């Protein structure tokens, strides 16, 4: 077998109250002389898109190394299932502790379980040349493949994000940043981390996953993780740039059931009907959701039951569009 054969190893373990041990694992493809990169997924236990991306990356690397054992210069680490307990029980957070793991970073090696797991992941990822943390929105909203970047780090991260074969780069102002995420904690300590959001919770969108895989391996090749002569899948997606000035949030005017009439990720016109909210008790329409601008429908409600104020959609205004 090649020296590059993948190894699955435990990076965090803790004894469970009864008998078993919880083990959180990563797969490592180790080269000898290039940079180290990592992909993280499953921080939220209801988000599966990133788990499939890890599988596709592993499959792509295994096939590559079978035909070209020297194609991997650097090291690739895949962390597909960080919140194992959440994934096991179909919960977004860490069960029992009722904690959103992505609000527990940078963690502490002597704290409770969420803190210890966070600290172990920080230690494992620290010093990597690039980390990609993959999220899948949640079960309520469907998203196009995008990178979300805190303005504080845009000089460092936007040039990388532009080459990742995604459709949107969303720059967030510092005020909205959640400082206890794995990405923020890594970026603050000098390890570049991109947050990818795509698809929807509890589902896999294979075409989005393959689109991201193509972008990731293309960036790895440019970074010298892969040999220069490695053939990578074609990339054709050029991201739009969104920020707080051109993203419009559409919230429900009434509670009820949302029935979409527009398709996700399409161009919409100002005033266009995107969906209606109806009641199971009545035959009429309670309220309508209409686009406030000419733009691109890049977020769309997936889960039908809504409360007054629930987010139904996000539309990014086109440049020069009426607002
Ligand atoms: Zn998430």
Tab-separated table of C-alpha atoms and ligand atoms in Angstrom:
chain	number	residue	atom	x	y	z
A	1	UNK	CA	0.000	0.000	0.000
A	2	UNK	CA	1.027	3.587	-0.552
A	3	UNK	CA	2.568	5.537	2.303
A	4	UNK	CA	-0.361	7.888	1.741
A	5	UNK	CA	-2.950	5.365	2.820
A	6	UNK	CA	-5.566	7.142	4.878
A	7	UNK	CA	-5.549	6.596	8.618
A	8	UNK	CA	-8.579	7.102	10.809
A	9	UNK	CA	-7.572	8.182	14.288
A	10	UNK	CA	-9.207	9.468	17.463
A	11	UNK	CA	-8.548	13.113	18.326
A	12	UNK	CA	-10.867	13.303	21.328
A	13	UNK	CA	-12.180	10.675	23.719
A	14	UNK	CA	-14.057	10.786	27.001
A	15	UNK	CA	-15.512	8.084	29.217
A	16	UNK	CA	-19.296	7.870	29.171
A	17	UNK	CA	-21.196	7.585	32.452
A	18	UNK	CA	-22.074	3.919	32.093
A	19	UNK	CA	-19.464	1.932	30.233
A	20	UNK	CA	-18.678	3.085	26.676
A	21	UNK	CA	-16.168	5.698	25.618
A	22	UNK	CA	-17.129	8.466	23.255
A	23	UNK	CA	-14.531	8.808	20.501
A	24	UNK	CA	-14.389	11.602	17.958
A	25	UNK	CA	-12.353	10.704	14.899
A	26	UNK	CA	-10.615	12.186	11.908
A	27	UNK	CA	-9.207	10.688	8.735
A	28	UNK	CA	-5.687	11.753	7.788
A	29	UNK	CA	-4.072	11.563	4.355
A	30	UNK	CA	-0.458	12.344	5.176
A	31	UNK	CA	2.003	13.711	2.657
A	32	UNK	CA	5.547	14.543	3.567
A	33	UNK	CA	6.428	18.077	2.584
A	34	UNK	CA	3.460	20.341	1.806
A	35	UNK	CA	0.999	22.357	3.870
A	36	UNK	CA	-1.609	20.796	6.166
A	37	UNK	CA	-5.292	21.479	5.428
A	38	UNK	CA	-8.505	20.365	7.096
A	39	UNK	CA	-12.234	20.026	6.470
A	40	UNK	CA	-14.645	20.098	9.414
A	41	UNK	CA	-18.295	18.995	9.347
A	42	UNK	CA	-21.033	17.882	11.690
A	43	UNK	CA	-20.463	20.535	14.340
A	44	UNK	CA	-24.256	20.767	14.230
A	45	UNK	CA	-25.800	17.304	14.510
A	46	UNK	CA	-28.670	18.040	12.085
A	47	UNK	CA	-26.392	19.133	9.209
A	48	UNK	CA	-25.273	16.330	6.901
A	49	UNK	CA	-24.072	18.060	3.707
A	50	UNK	CA	-20.518	18.336	5.056
A	51	UNK	CA	-20.370	14.652	5.977
A	52	UNK	CA	-21.037	13.814	2.346
A	53	UNK	CA	-18.414	16.331	1.184
A	54	UNK	CA	-15.869	14.529	3.406
A	55	UNK	CA	-16.846	11.207	1.842
A	56	UNK	CA	-16.468	12.662	-1.680
A	57	UNK	CA	-13.072	14.169	-0.816
A	58	UNK	CA	-11.893	10.842	0.639
A	59	UNK	CA	-13.100	9.002	-2.477
A	60	UNK	CA	-11.382	11.532	-4.757
A	61	UNK	CA	-8.092	11.319	-2.824
A	62	UNK	CA	-8.153	7.511	-2.656
A	63	UNK	CA	-8.646	7.248	-6.402
A	64	UNK	CA	-5.956	9.848	-7.072
A	65	UNK	CA	-3.401	8.143	-4.822
A	66	UNK	CA	-4.073	4.749	-6.333
A	67	UNK	CA	-2.960	5.974	-9.738
A	68	UNK	CA	-0.438	8.608	-8.552
A	69	UNK	CA	0.989	7.713	-5.135
A	70	UNK	CA	3.122	10.889	-5.095
A	71	UNK	CA	0.316	13.311	-5.965
A	72	UNK	CA	-0.236	14.330	-2.341
A	73	UNK	CA	2.473	16.716	-1.154
A	74	UNK	CA	0.793	18.088	1.960
A	75	UNK	CA	-1.557	16.550	4.483
A	76	UNK	CA	-5.333	16.449	4.415
A	77	UNK	CA	-7.354	15.967	7.597
A	78	UNK	CA	-11.097	15.241	7.436
A	79	UNK	CA	-13.230	15.778	10.564
A	80	UNK	CA	-16.629	14.707	9.233
A	81	UNK	CA	-18.559	14.157	12.460
A	82	UNK	CA	-17.447	16.509	15.219
A	83	UNK	CA	-20.695	16.466	17.222
A	84	UNK	CA	-21.041	12.683	17.321
A	85	UNK	CA	-23.695	12.657	20.041
A	86	UNK	CA	-25.820	15.173	18.125
A	87	UNK	CA	-25.486	13.208	14.888
A	88	UNK	CA	-26.392	9.974	16.691
A	89	UNK	CA	-29.594	11.464	18.081
A	90	UNK	CA	-30.547	13.845	15.255
A	91	UNK	CA	-30.066	16.907	17.421
A	92	UNK	CA	-28.478	20.158	16.341
A	93	UNK	CA	-26.790	20.786	19.668
A	94	UNK	CA	-24.894	18.558	22.023
A	95	UNK	CA	-27.511	16.402	23.787
A	96	UNK	CA	-27.701	16.332	27.589
A	97	UNK	CA	-25.684	19.561	27.780
A	98	UNK	CA	-28.237	21.303	25.569
A	99	UNK	CA	-25.384	23.282	24.067
A	100	UNK	CA	-24.785	24.575	20.557
A	101	UNK	CA	-21.253	23.296	20.078
A	102	UNK	CA	-20.512	26.211	17.741
A	103	UNK	CA	-21.018	28.577	20.694
A	104	UNK	CA	-18.497	26.759	22.893
A	105	UNK	CA	-15.216	27.714	21.213
A	106	UNK	CA	-12.346	28.034	21.936
A	107	UNK	CA	-13.326	25.762	24.830
A	108	UNK	CA	-11.289	24.549	27.747
A	109	UNK	CA	-9.499	21.271	28.399
A	110	UNK	CA	-10.781	21.158	31.964
A	111	UNK	CA	-14.400	22.271	31.432
A	112	UNK	CA	-17.523	20.204	30.773
A	113	UNK	CA	-17.800	17.984	27.689
A	114	UNK	CA	-18.684	20.702	25.110
A	115	UNK	CA	-15.709	22.802	26.254
A	116	UNK	CA	-13.330	19.831	26.182
A	117	UNK	CA	-14.430	18.744	22.717
A	118	UNK	CA	-14.046	22.329	21.451
A	119	UNK	CA	-10.589	22.639	22.975
A	120	UNK	CA	-9.510	19.308	21.452
A	121	UNK	CA	-10.690	20.415	18.012
A	122	UNK	CA	-8.899	23.769	18.361
A	123	UNK	CA	-5.674	21.980	19.294
A	124	UNK	CA	-6.040	19.577	16.380
A	125	UNK	CA	-6.711	22.325	13.800
A	126	UNK	CA	-4.325	24.967	15.097
A	127	UNK	CA	-1.596	25.840	12.626
A	128	UNK	CA	-3.331	24.374	9.577
A	129	UNK	CA	-2.807	26.338	6.367
A	130	UNK	CA	-6.564	26.292	5.684
A	131	UNK	CA	-9.651	24.930	7.462
A	132	UNK	CA	-13.061	24.687	5.764
A	133	UNK	CA	-15.964	24.382	8.235
A	134	UNK	CA	-19.045	23.124	6.391
A	135	UNK	CA	-22.576	23.910	7.565
A	136	UNK	CA	-25.937	23.060	6.030
A	137	UNK	CA	-28.140	25.909	7.149
A	138	UNK	CA	-30.728	24.160	9.356
A	139	UNK	CA	-33.940	22.232	8.725
A	140	UNK	CA	-35.877	25.483	8.175
A	141	UNK	CA	-33.997	27.264	5.380
A	142	UNK	CA	-32.434	26.201	2.080
A	143	UNK	CA	-29.245	28.008	1.036
A	144	UNK	CA	-27.176	28.227	-2.158
A	145	UNK	CA	-23.492	27.235	-1.810
A	146	UNK	CA	-21.826	30.174	-0.091
A	147	UNK	CA	-19.005	31.340	2.131
A	148	UNK	CA	-19.709	33.610	5.092
A	149	UNK	CA	-16.895	35.889	6.165
A	150	UNK	CA	-16.509	38.283	9.051
A	151	UNK	CA	-15.352	41.699	7.720
A	152	UNK	CA	-12.485	41.558	10.189
A	153	UNK	CA	-10.864	38.778	8.143
A	154	UNK	CA	-11.954	39.638	4.599
A	155	UNK	CA	-8.466	40.606	3.344
A	156	UNK	CA	-7.207	37.142	4.210
A	157	UNK	CA	-10.261	35.047	3.377
A	158	UNK	CA	-12.008	36.644	0.372
A	159	UNK	CA	-9.207	35.803	-2.105
A	160	UNK	CA	-9.389	32.128	-1.043
A	161	UNK	CA	-13.202	32.116	-1.039
A	162	UNK	CA	-13.306	33.492	-4.593
A	163	UNK	CA	-11.516	30.364	-5.851
A	164	UNK	CA	-13.719	27.891	-3.966
A	165	UNK	CA	-16.241	27.386	-6.839
A	166	UNK	CA	-19.156	28.726	-4.785
A	167	UNK	CA	-21.978	31.073	-5.775
A	168	UNK	CA	-21.965	33.678	-3.030
A	169	UNK	CA	-19.583	35.356	-0.622
A	170	UNK	CA	-21.485	36.993	2.212
A	171	UNK	CA	-19.490	39.552	4.173
A	172	UNK	CA	-20.853	40.112	7.661
A	173	UNK	CA	-20.194	43.191	9.723
A	174	UNK	CA	-18.295	42.624	12.933
A	175	UNK	CA	-21.345	43.463	15.054
A	176	UNK	CA	-23.175	40.341	13.909
A	177	UNK	CA	-20.257	38.009	14.390
A	178	UNK	CA	-20.564	35.167	16.817
A	179	UNK	CA	-17.259	35.131	18.588
A	180	UNK	CA	-17.596	31.668	20.060
A	181	UNK	CA	-17.633	29.767	16.750
A	182	UNK	CA	-14.838	27.460	15.671
A	183	UNK	CA	-14.159	29.670	12.640
A	184	UNK	CA	-13.843	32.895	14.614
A	185	UNK	CA	-11.661	31.224	17.230
A	186	UNK	CA	-9.350	29.821	14.548
A	187	UNK	CA	-9.186	33.060	12.531
A	188	UNK	CA	-8.389	35.035	15.702
A	189	UNK	CA	-5.464	32.748	16.447
A	190	UNK	CA	-3.973	32.848	12.946
A	191	UNK	CA	-5.420	29.670	11.420
A	192	UNK	CA	-7.477	30.663	8.343
A	193	UNK	CA	-10.965	29.137	8.446
A	194	UNK	CA	-13.714	29.524	5.855
A	195	UNK	CA	-17.346	28.870	6.821
A	196	UNK	CA	-19.365	27.270	4.032
A	197	UNK	CA	-23.179	27.195	4.236
A	198	UNK	CA	-25.201	25.268	1.690
A	199	UNK	CA	-28.266	23.134	1.213
A	200	UNK	CA	-30.622	22.338	4.043
A	201	UNK	CA	-30.510	20.495	7.370
A	202	UNK	CA	-31.092	16.736	7.568
A	203	UNK	CA	-30.624	16.361	3.812
A	204	UNK	CA	-27.823	15.897	1.288
A	205	UNK	CA	-27.704	17.934	-1.930
A	206	UNK	CA	-25.189	15.960	-4.031
A	207	UNK	CA	-24.729	18.601	-6.753
A	208	UNK	CA	-23.814	21.249	-4.153
A	209	UNK	CA	-21.406	18.832	-2.470
A	210	UNK	CA	-19.626	17.991	-5.733
A	211	UNK	CA	-19.440	21.700	-6.597
A	212	UNK	CA	-17.669	22.361	-3.288
A	213	UNK	CA	-15.369	19.339	-3.663
A	214	UNK	CA	-14.165	20.720	-7.011
A	215	UNK	CA	-13.480	24.103	-5.391
A	216	UNK	CA	-11.672	22.664	-2.375
A	217	UNK	CA	-9.295	20.447	-4.355
A	218	UNK	CA	-8.593	23.312	-6.780
A	219	UNK	CA	-7.570	25.542	-3.855
A	220	UNK	CA	-5.519	22.709	-2.322
A	221	UNK	CA	-3.620	22.356	-5.575
A	222	UNK	CA	-2.899	26.101	-5.718
A	223	UNK	CA	-1.648	25.930	-2.112
A	224	UNK	CA	0.772	23.109	-2.913
A	225	UNK	CA	-1.116	20.412	-1.021
A	226	UNK	CA	-1.437	18.542	-4.313
A	227	UNK	CA	1.252	18.185	-6.973
A	228	UNK	CA	1.032	20.773	-9.805
A	229	UNK	CA	0.245	18.140	-12.438
A	230	UNK	CA	-2.797	16.721	-10.628
A	231	UNK	CA	-5.974	17.002	-12.718
A	232	UNK	CA	-8.758	18.591	-10.665
A	233	UNK	CA	-12.463	18.678	-11.579
A	234	UNK	CA	-13.527	21.723	-13.621
A	235	UNK	CA	-14.743	24.802	-11.736
A	236	UNK	CA	-17.104	27.337	-13.295
A	237	UNK	CA	-18.882	29.140	-10.440
A	238	UNK	CA	-18.040	32.788	-9.820
A	239	UNK	CA	-19.381	34.099	-6.518
A	240	UNK	CA	-21.619	37.128	-6.101
A	241	UNK	CA	-20.687	39.393	-3.217
A	242	UNK	CA	-23.346	40.138	-0.600
A	243	UNK	CA	-23.106	42.316	2.464
A	244	UNK	CA	-25.507	43.889	4.907
A	245	UNK	CA	-26.335	46.652	2.385
A	246	UNK	CA	-27.814	44.467	-0.361
A	247	UNK	CA	-29.364	41.512	1.501
A	248	UNK	CA	-33.095	41.829	2.219
A	249	UNK	CA	-34.775	39.679	4.881
A	250	UNK	CA	-38.421	38.661	4.328
A	251	UNK	CA	-40.243	37.759	7.535
A	252	UNK	CA	-43.688	36.195	7.916
A	253	UNK	CA	-46.507	38.671	8.553
A	254	UNK	CA	-48.697	35.933	10.024
A	255	UNK	CA	-48.271	32.483	11.539
A	256	UNK	CA	-49.408	29.507	9.456
A	257	UNK	CA	-48.151	27.190	6.727
A	258	UNK	CA	-45.788	28.549	4.077
A	259	UNK	CA	-46.445	27.365	0.524
A	260	UNK	CA	-43.679	28.565	-1.822
A	261	UNK	CA	-44.554	29.674	-5.346
A	262	UNK	CA	-41.041	30.681	-6.458
A	263	UNK	CA	-38.080	28.334	-6.887
A	264	UNK	CA	-34.970	28.652	-4.765
A	265	UNK	CA	-31.985	30.339	-6.412
A	266	UNK	CA	-33.837	32.131	-9.183
A	267	UNK	CA	-34.055	35.741	-10.284
A	268	UNK	CA	-37.082	37.470	-8.846
A	269	UNK	CA	-38.697	40.831	-9.618
A	270	UNK	CA	-39.756	43.526	-7.203
A	271	UNK	CA	-43.282	42.674	-6.003
A	272	UNK	CA	-43.120	39.092	-7.286
A	273	UNK	CA	-45.027	36.551	-5.199
A	274	UNK	CA	-42.582	34.111	-3.534
A	275	UNK	CA	-45.166	32.194	-1.528
A	276	UNK	CA	-48.303	32.357	0.555
A	277	UNK	CA	-49.053	31.633	4.201
A	278	UNK	CA	-52.281	29.697	4.786
A	279	UNK	CA	-54.141	28.179	7.721
A	280	UNK	CA	-55.161	24.514	8.081
A	281	UNK	CA	-58.490	25.780	9.512
A	282	UNK	CA	-59.443	28.168	6.715
A	283	UNK	CA	-59.582	28.312	2.936
A	284	UNK	CA	-58.309	31.827	2.340
A	285	UNK	CA	-54.769	33.148	2.227
A	286	UNK	CA	-53.538	34.732	5.457
A	287	UNK	CA	-50.591	36.623	4.014
A	288	UNK	CA	-48.280	36.790	1.024
A	289	UNK	CA	-44.518	36.877	0.775
A	290	UNK	CA	-43.349	39.200	-2.013
A	291	UNK	CA	-39.872	40.269	-3.037
A	292	UNK	CA	-39.066	43.876	-2.067
A	293	UNK	CA	-36.476	44.232	-4.849
A	294	UNK	CA	-35.233	42.894	-8.166
A	295	UNK	CA	-32.724	40.308	-7.085
A	296	UNK	CA	-31.691	36.747	-6.457
A	297	UNK	CA	-33.669	34.467	-4.156
A	298	UNK	CA	-30.749	32.865	-2.361
A	299	UNK	CA	-32.450	31.694	0.856
A	300	UNK	CA	-35.895	30.075	0.867
A	301	UNK	CA	-37.988	28.668	3.696
A	302	UNK	CA	-37.935	24.859	3.589
A	303	UNK	CA	-39.926	23.918	6.695
A	304	UNK	CA	-43.601	24.865	6.184
A	305	UNK	CA	-44.825	25.779	9.683
A	306	UNK	CA	-44.040	29.400	10.468
A	307	UNK	CA	-44.653	31.917	13.211
A	308	UNK	CA	-45.229	35.611	12.713
A	309	UNK	CA	-41.742	37.035	12.205
A	310	UNK	CA	-40.161	33.759	10.994
A	311	UNK	CA	-37.602	34.163	8.210
A	312	UNK	CA	-39.185	33.154	4.879
A	313	UNK	CA	-36.539	34.185	2.385
A	314	UNK	CA	-33.527	36.342	1.697
A	315	UNK	CA	-33.178	38.239	-1.556
A	316	UNK	CA	-29.936	39.834	-2.684
A	317	UNK	CA	-30.616	43.011	-4.645
A	318	UNK	CA	-28.983	43.127	-8.031
A	319	UNK	CA	-26.663	46.055	-8.624
A	320	UNK	CA	-28.661	48.914	-10.112
A	321	UNK	CA	-31.923	47.252	-9.059
A	322	UNK	CA	-34.644	49.314	-7.455
A	323	UNK	CA	-34.569	49.153	-3.675
B	1	LIG	ZN1	-24.285	24.614	11.290
